[in-house]
């Protein structure tokens, strides 16, 4: 999962896992491990929402209670923070899910030809 988090091939840890922001390579360019078996689907999006929501909601409350900023200022800061954190986490969580599936031999990763 750590290799996936770093967006590297879960088998060798050297080749790139993603060929664009969220598109997984069909095979690793270094070790030729087949990666098209992954079934990440909506998992990374759900986990991103879960993490960002559970992190930003308490921070929003603390910021509001402590400093009482203007609503528009508070909204702007937290909107940018939520979008930035989401964009950071999404490909990393997708890589971690693909790495987990590879490690557990789920979704076709365990089949040998």
GROMACS .gro file of N, CA and C in nm:
model
  339
    1UNK      N    1   0.083  -0.119   0.000
    1UNK     CA    2   0.000   0.000   0.000
    1UNK      C    3   0.087   0.126   0.000
    2UNK      N    4   0.202   0.117   0.066
    2UNK     CA    5   0.290   0.233   0.071
    2UNK      C    6   0.346   0.266  -0.068
    3UNK      N    7   0.379   0.163  -0.145
    3UNK     CA    8   0.424   0.186  -0.282
    3UNK      C    9   0.313   0.250  -0.365
    4UNK      N   10   0.192   0.203  -0.346
    4UNK     CA   11   0.078   0.264  -0.415
    4UNK      C   12   0.057   0.407  -0.374
    5UNK      N   13   0.072   0.436  -0.244
    5UNK     CA   14   0.059   0.574  -0.193
    5UNK      C   15   0.160   0.665  -0.263
    6UNK      N   16   0.281   0.611  -0.286
    6UNK     CA   17   0.384   0.689  -0.356
    6UNK      C   18   0.362   0.690  -0.508
    7UNK      N   19   0.255   0.625  -0.552
    7UNK     CA   20   0.216   0.617  -0.693
    7UNK      C   21   0.320   0.540  -0.775
    8UNK      N   22   0.375   0.435  -0.713
    8UNK     CA   23   0.471   0.346  -0.780
    8UNK      C   24   0.410   0.208  -0.794
    9UNK      N   25   0.467   0.128  -0.880
    9UNK     CA   26   0.421  -0.009  -0.902
    9UNK      C   27   0.423  -0.086  -0.770
   10UNK      N   28   0.314  -0.155  -0.736
   10UNK     CA   29   0.312  -0.229  -0.610
   10UNK      C   30   0.406  -0.351  -0.610
   11UNK      N   31   0.446  -0.397  -0.727
   11UNK     CA   32   0.534  -0.515  -0.736
   11UNK      C   33   0.681  -0.477  -0.720
   12UNK      N   34   0.729  -0.383  -0.799
   12UNK     CA   35   0.871  -0.350  -0.796
   12UNK      C   36   0.901  -0.221  -0.720
   13UNK      N   37   0.805  -0.132  -0.709
   13UNK     CA   38   0.826  -0.006  -0.639
   13UNK      C   39   0.903   0.097  -0.718
   14UNK      N   40   0.930   0.070  -0.845
   14UNK     CA   41   1.008   0.164  -0.926
   14UNK      C   42   0.927   0.229  -1.038
   15UNK      N   43   0.850   0.150  -1.109
   15UNK     CA   44   0.775   0.203  -1.223
   15UNK      C   45   0.656   0.286  -1.178
   16UNK      N   46   0.612   0.377  -1.264
   16UNK     CA   47   0.497   0.459  -1.230
   16UNK      C   48   0.368   0.378  -1.232
   17UNK      N   49   0.282   0.400  -1.135
   17UNK     CA   50   0.154   0.332  -1.129
   17UNK      C   51   0.051   0.403  -1.216
   18UNK      N   52   0.058   0.535  -1.218
   18UNK     CA   53  -0.040   0.615  -1.290
   18UNK      C   54   0.023   0.679  -1.413
   19UNK      N   55  -0.053   0.680  -1.524
   19UNK     CA   56  -0.002   0.745  -1.645
   19UNK      C   57  -0.057   0.886  -1.660
   20UNK      N   58  -0.160   0.919  -1.586
   20UNK     CA   59  -0.209   1.056  -1.577
   20UNK      C   60  -0.257   1.076  -1.434
   21UNK      N   61  -0.339   1.174  -1.411
   21UNK     CA   62  -0.378   1.207  -1.273
   21UNK      C   63  -0.440   1.088  -1.201
   22UNK      N   64  -0.532   1.016  -1.266
   22UNK     CA   65  -0.597   0.901  -1.202
   22UNK      C   66  -0.598   0.775  -1.288
   23UNK      N   67  -0.542   0.778  -1.407
   23UNK     CA   68  -0.544   0.663  -1.496
   23UNK      C   69  -0.430   0.569  -1.464
   24UNK      N   70  -0.465   0.443  -1.432
   24UNK     CA   71  -0.364   0.343  -1.397
   24UNK      C   72  -0.306   0.283  -1.525
   25UNK      N   73  -0.173   0.267  -1.527
   25UNK     CA   74  -0.107   0.200  -1.640
   25UNK      C   75  -0.158   0.056  -1.651
   26UNK      N   76  -0.163   0.006  -1.774
   26UNK     CA   77  -0.202  -0.134  -1.794
   26UNK      C   78  -0.095  -0.229  -1.742
   27UNK      N   79   0.030  -0.195  -1.764
   27UNK     CA   80   0.143  -0.275  -1.714
   27UNK      C   81   0.251  -0.181  -1.662
   28UNK      N   82   0.333  -0.233  -1.573
   28UNK     CA   83   0.445  -0.155  -1.521
   28UNK      C   84   0.553  -0.148  -1.629
   29UNK      N   85   0.607  -0.031  -1.650
   29UNK     CA   86   0.710  -0.015  -1.753
   29UNK      C   87   0.844  -0.073  -1.711
   30UNK      N   88   0.863  -0.104  -1.584
   30UNK     CA   89   0.990  -0.158  -1.535
   30UNK      C   90   0.984  -0.310  -1.524
   31UNK      N   91   0.887  -0.362  -1.448
   31UNK     CA   92   0.884  -0.508  -1.422
   31UNK      C   93   0.777  -0.581  -1.503
   32UNK      N   94   0.699  -0.512  -1.581
   32UNK     CA   95   0.595  -0.569  -1.667
   32UNK      C   96   0.481  -0.635  -1.588
   33UNK      N   97   0.463  -0.598  -1.462
   33UNK     CA   98   0.349  -0.647  -1.383
   33UNK      C   99   0.220  -0.591  -1.445
   34UNK      N  100   0.122  -0.679  -1.463
   34UNK     CA  101  -0.007  -0.634  -1.518
   34UNK      C  102  -0.085  -0.563  -1.408
   35UNK      N  103  -0.127  -0.442  -1.438
   35UNK     CA  104  -0.199  -0.361  -1.340
   35UNK      C  105  -0.343  -0.334  -1.379
   36UNK      N  106  -0.384  -0.382  -1.496
   36UNK     CA  107  -0.519  -0.351  -1.543
   36UNK      C  108  -0.627  -0.424  -1.465
   37UNK      N  109  -0.590  -0.514  -1.376
   37UNK     CA  110  -0.688  -0.590  -1.298
   37UNK      C  111  -0.755  -0.507  -1.189
   38UNK      N  112  -0.700  -0.392  -1.158
   38UNK     CA  113  -0.748  -0.316  -1.043
   38UNK      C  114  -0.896  -0.283  -1.056
   39UNK      N  115  -0.962  -0.275  -0.943
   39UNK     CA  116  -1.102  -0.236  -0.936
   39UNK      C  117  -1.118  -0.130  -0.827
   40UNK      N  118  -1.051  -0.018  -0.842
   40UNK     CA  119  -1.057   0.088  -0.741
   40UNK      C  120  -1.194   0.156  -0.742
   41UNK      N  121  -1.255   0.170  -0.858
   41UNK     CA  122  -1.387   0.230  -0.875
   41UNK      C  123  -1.401   0.360  -0.795
   42UNK      N  124  -1.498   0.367  -0.706
   42UNK     CA  125  -1.525   0.490  -0.631
   42UNK      C  126  -1.456   0.493  -0.495
   43UNK      N  127  -1.381   0.391  -0.461
   43UNK     CA  128  -1.316   0.384  -0.331
   43UNK      C  129  -1.229   0.504  -0.299
   44UNK      N  130  -1.140   0.547  -0.391
   44UNK     CA  131  -1.057   0.662  -0.360
   44UNK      C  132  -1.138   0.790  -0.336
   45UNK      N  133  -1.244   0.809  -0.410
   45UNK     CA  134  -1.327   0.928  -0.390
   45UNK      C  135  -1.396   0.925  -0.254
   46UNK      N  136  -1.450   0.810  -0.216
   46UNK     CA  137  -1.513   0.797  -0.085
   46UNK      C  138  -1.414   0.821   0.027
   47UNK      N  139  -1.296   0.762   0.017
   47UNK     CA  140  -1.195   0.781   0.121
   47UNK      C  141  -1.147   0.927   0.127
   48UNK      N  142  -1.134   0.990   0.012
   48UNK     CA  143  -1.094   1.130   0.010
   48UNK      C  144  -1.197   1.217   0.081
   49UNK      N  145  -1.325   1.195   0.050
   49UNK     CA  146  -1.431   1.270   0.117
   49UNK      C  147  -1.429   1.244   0.267
   50UNK      N  148  -1.410   1.118   0.304
   50UNK     CA  149  -1.406   1.082   0.445
   50UNK      C  150  -1.292   1.154   0.518
   51UNK      N  151  -1.172   1.148   0.463
   51UNK     CA  152  -1.056   1.209   0.528
   51UNK      C  153  -1.066   1.361   0.531
   52UNK      N  154  -1.101   1.420   0.418
   52UNK     CA  155  -1.108   1.567   0.412
   52UNK      C  156  -1.219   1.618   0.503
   53UNK      N  157  -1.332   1.551   0.503
   53UNK     CA  158  -1.442   1.594   0.588
   53UNK      C  159  -1.410   1.583   0.735
   54UNK      N  160  -1.347   1.471   0.775
   54UNK     CA  161  -1.314   1.452   0.916
   54UNK      C  162  -1.198   1.541   0.961
   55UNK      N  163  -1.117   1.588   0.870
   55UNK     CA  164  -1.009   1.678   0.906
   55UNK      C  165  -1.056   1.824   0.906
   56UNK      N  166  -1.130   1.862   0.803
   56UNK     CA  167  -1.166   2.002   0.789
   56UNK      C  168  -1.282   2.046   0.878
   57UNK      N  169  -1.374   1.958   0.909
   57UNK     CA  170  -1.489   1.997   0.992
   57UNK      C  171  -1.445   2.044   1.131
   58UNK      N  172  -1.361   1.968   1.202
   58UNK     CA  173  -1.315   2.019   1.333
   58UNK      C  174  -1.231   2.146   1.320
   59UNK      N  175  -1.149   2.154   1.215
   59UNK     CA  176  -1.069   2.275   1.195
   59UNK      C  177  -1.158   2.397   1.168
   60UNK      N  178  -1.264   2.376   1.094
   60UNK     CA  179  -1.360   2.483   1.068
   60UNK      C  180  -1.422   2.531   1.199
   61UNK      N  181  -1.461   2.438   1.282
   61UNK     CA  182  -1.521   2.473   1.411
   61UNK      C  183  -1.421   2.550   1.499
   62UNK      N  184  -1.300   2.499   1.509
   62UNK     CA  185  -1.198   2.565   1.591
   62UNK      C  186  -1.168   2.705   1.539
   63UNK      N  187  -1.153   2.720   1.408
   63UNK     CA  188  -1.125   2.851   1.349
   63UNK      C  189  -1.239   2.948   1.375
   64UNK      N  190  -1.361   2.901   1.363
   64UNK     CA  191  -1.476   2.989   1.383
   64UNK      C  192  -1.487   3.032   1.529
   65UNK      N  193  -1.473   2.938   1.620
   65UNK     CA  194  -1.488   2.969   1.763
   65UNK      C  195  -1.371   3.055   1.813
   66UNK      N  196  -1.251   3.029   1.767
   66UNK     CA  197  -1.133   3.099   1.817
   66UNK      C  198  -1.120   3.240   1.761
   67UNK      N  199  -1.131   3.255   1.630
   67UNK     CA  200  -1.102   3.384   1.567
   67UNK      C  201  -1.225   3.460   1.517
   68UNK      N  202  -1.337   3.396   1.499
   68UNK     CA  203  -1.460   3.459   1.448
   68UNK      C  204  -1.434   3.543   1.322
   69UNK      N  205  -1.377   3.480   1.218
   69UNK     CA  206  -1.354   3.558   1.094
   69UNK      C  207  -1.485   3.584   1.022
   70UNK      N  208  -1.477   3.672   0.925
   70UNK     CA  209  -1.594   3.699   0.840
   70UNK      C  210  -1.633   3.570   0.769
   71UNK      N  211  -1.763   3.546   0.749
   71UNK     CA  212  -1.806   3.422   0.684
   71UNK      C  213  -1.745   3.400   0.546
   72UNK      N  214  -1.735   3.505   0.465
   72UNK     CA  215  -1.679   3.490   0.332
   72UNK      C  216  -1.530   3.453   0.338
   73UNK      N  217  -1.460   3.511   0.432
   73UNK     CA  218  -1.318   3.478   0.451
   73UNK      C  219  -1.303   3.333   0.494
   74UNK      N  220  -1.383   3.292   0.590
   74UNK     CA  221  -1.379   3.154   0.639
   74UNK      C  222  -1.412   3.056   0.527
   75UNK      N  223  -1.516   3.086   0.450
   75UNK     CA  224  -1.556   2.999   0.339
   75UNK      C  225  -1.444   2.989   0.235
   76UNK      N  226  -1.385   3.102   0.201
   76UNK     CA  227  -1.281   3.103   0.098
   76UNK      C  228  -1.160   3.020   0.141
   77UNK      N  229  -1.116   3.039   0.263
   77UNK     CA  230  -0.999   2.966   0.311
   77UNK      C  231  -1.027   2.816   0.315
   78UNK      N  232  -1.141   2.778   0.368
   78UNK     CA  233  -1.169   2.635   0.380
   78UNK      C  234  -1.208   2.572   0.247
   79UNK      N  235  -1.265   2.646   0.156
   79UNK     CA  236  -1.293   2.591   0.023
   79UNK      C  237  -1.163   2.560  -0.050
   80UNK      N  238  -1.069   2.653  -0.046
   80UNK     CA  239  -0.939   2.631  -0.109
   80UNK      C  240  -0.867   2.515  -0.041
   81UNK      N  241  -0.874   2.509   0.092
   81UNK     CA  242  -0.811   2.400   0.166
   81UNK      C  243  -0.870   2.265   0.132
   82UNK      N  244  -1.003   2.258   0.122
   82UNK     CA  245  -1.069   2.131   0.089
   82UNK      C  246  -1.033   2.086  -0.052
   83UNK      N  247  -1.035   2.177  -0.146
   83UNK     CA  248  -1.002   2.141  -0.284
   83UNK      C  249  -0.856   2.098  -0.295
   84UNK      N  250  -0.767   2.174  -0.232
   84UNK     CA  251  -0.625   2.139  -0.238
   84UNK      C  252  -0.595   2.005  -0.174
   85UNK      N  253  -0.653   1.980  -0.058
   85UNK     CA  254  -0.630   1.852   0.010
   85UNK      C  255  -0.691   1.737  -0.069
   86UNK      N  256  -0.806   1.759  -0.128
   86UNK     CA  257  -0.870   1.655  -0.210
   86UNK      C  258  -0.784   1.621  -0.332
   87UNK      N  259  -0.733   1.723  -0.399
   87UNK     CA  260  -0.649   1.699  -0.517
   87UNK      C  261  -0.519   1.629  -0.479
   88UNK      N  262  -0.468   1.654  -0.360
   88UNK     CA  263  -0.347   1.587  -0.314
   88UNK      C  264  -0.375   1.441  -0.280
   89UNK      N  265  -0.484   1.415  -0.209
   89UNK     CA  266  -0.512   1.281  -0.159
   89UNK      C  267  -0.565   1.183  -0.264
   90UNK      N  268  -0.642   1.231  -0.358
   90UNK     CA  269  -0.712   1.142  -0.451
   90UNK      C  270  -0.620   1.044  -0.526
   91UNK      N  271  -0.514   1.089  -0.595
   91UNK     CA  272  -0.429   0.991  -0.665
   91UNK      C  273  -0.351   0.902  -0.569
   92UNK      N  274  -0.317   0.953  -0.452
   92UNK     CA  275  -0.243   0.872  -0.355
   92UNK      C  276  -0.331   0.763  -0.296
   93UNK      N  277  -0.455   0.795  -0.268
   93UNK     CA  278  -0.547   0.694  -0.217
   93UNK      C  279  -0.583   0.591  -0.324
   94UNK      N  280  -0.590   0.635  -0.450
   94UNK     CA  281  -0.613   0.538  -0.558
   94UNK      C  282  -0.495   0.442  -0.567
   95UNK      N  283  -0.374   0.494  -0.558
   95UNK     CA  284  -0.257   0.408  -0.559
   95UNK      C  285  -0.254   0.312  -0.441
   96UNK      N  286  -0.295   0.360  -0.324
   96UNK     CA  287  -0.297   0.274  -0.205
   96UNK      C  288  -0.401   0.163  -0.220
   97UNK      N  289  -0.515   0.193  -0.278
   97UNK     CA  290  -0.618   0.091  -0.299
   97UNK      C  291  -0.571  -0.012  -0.401
   98UNK      N  292  -0.508   0.033  -0.509
   98UNK     CA  293  -0.454  -0.061  -0.608
   98UNK      C  294  -0.345  -0.146  -0.543
   99UNK      N  295  -0.260  -0.085  -0.462
   99UNK     CA  296  -0.157  -0.160  -0.390
   99UNK      C  297  -0.216  -0.262  -0.294
  100UNK      N  298  -0.323  -0.227  -0.226
  100UNK     CA  299  -0.390  -0.321  -0.135
  100UNK      C  300  -0.448  -0.438  -0.213
  101UNK      N  301  -0.513  -0.408  -0.326
  101UNK     CA  302  -0.570  -0.515  -0.408
  101UNK      C  303  -0.460  -0.606  -0.461
  102UNK      N  304  -0.347  -0.548  -0.501
  102UNK     CA  305  -0.236  -0.629  -0.551
  102UNK      C  306  -0.181  -0.718  -0.440
  103UNK      N  307  -0.162  -0.661  -0.319
  103UNK     CA  308  -0.105  -0.737  -0.207
  103UNK      C  309  -0.196  -0.851  -0.163
  104UNK      N  310  -0.326  -0.831  -0.171
  104UNK     CA  311  -0.423  -0.933  -0.129
  104UNK      C  312  -0.468  -1.023  -0.243
  105UNK      N  313  -0.411  -0.999  -0.363
  105UNK     CA  314  -0.445  -1.078  -0.481
  105UNK      C  315  -0.595  -1.073  -0.509
  106UNK      N  316  -0.650  -0.954  -0.505
  106UNK     CA  317  -0.793  -0.934  -0.529
  106UNK      C  318  -0.817  -0.894  -0.675
  107UNK      N  319  -0.934  -0.924  -0.725
  107UNK     CA  320  -0.977  -0.875  -0.855
  107UNK      C  321  -0.893  -0.919  -0.973
  108UNK      N  322  -0.839  -1.037  -0.974
  108UNK     CA  323  -0.765  -1.086  -1.088
  108UNK      C  324  -0.614  -1.075  -1.073
  109UNK      N  325  -0.563  -1.008  -0.969
  109UNK     CA  326  -0.419  -0.998  -0.951
  109UNK      C  327  -0.355  -1.133  -0.918
  110UNK      N  328  -0.430  -1.225  -0.860
  110UNK     CA  329  -0.374  -1.352  -0.819
  110UNK      C  330  -0.374  -1.459  -0.929
  111UNK      N  331  -0.432  -1.428  -1.042
  111UNK     CA  332  -0.440  -1.527  -1.150
  111UNK      C  333  -0.304  -1.538  -1.218
  112UNK      N  334  -0.266  -1.661  -1.246
  112UNK     CA  335  -0.142  -1.685  -1.320
  112UNK      C  336  -0.177  -1.742  -1.456
  113UNK      N  337  -0.105  -1.698  -1.555
  113UNK     CA  338  -0.134  -1.744  -1.691
  113UNK      C  339  -0.050  -1.863  -1.729
   0.00000   0.00000   0.00000
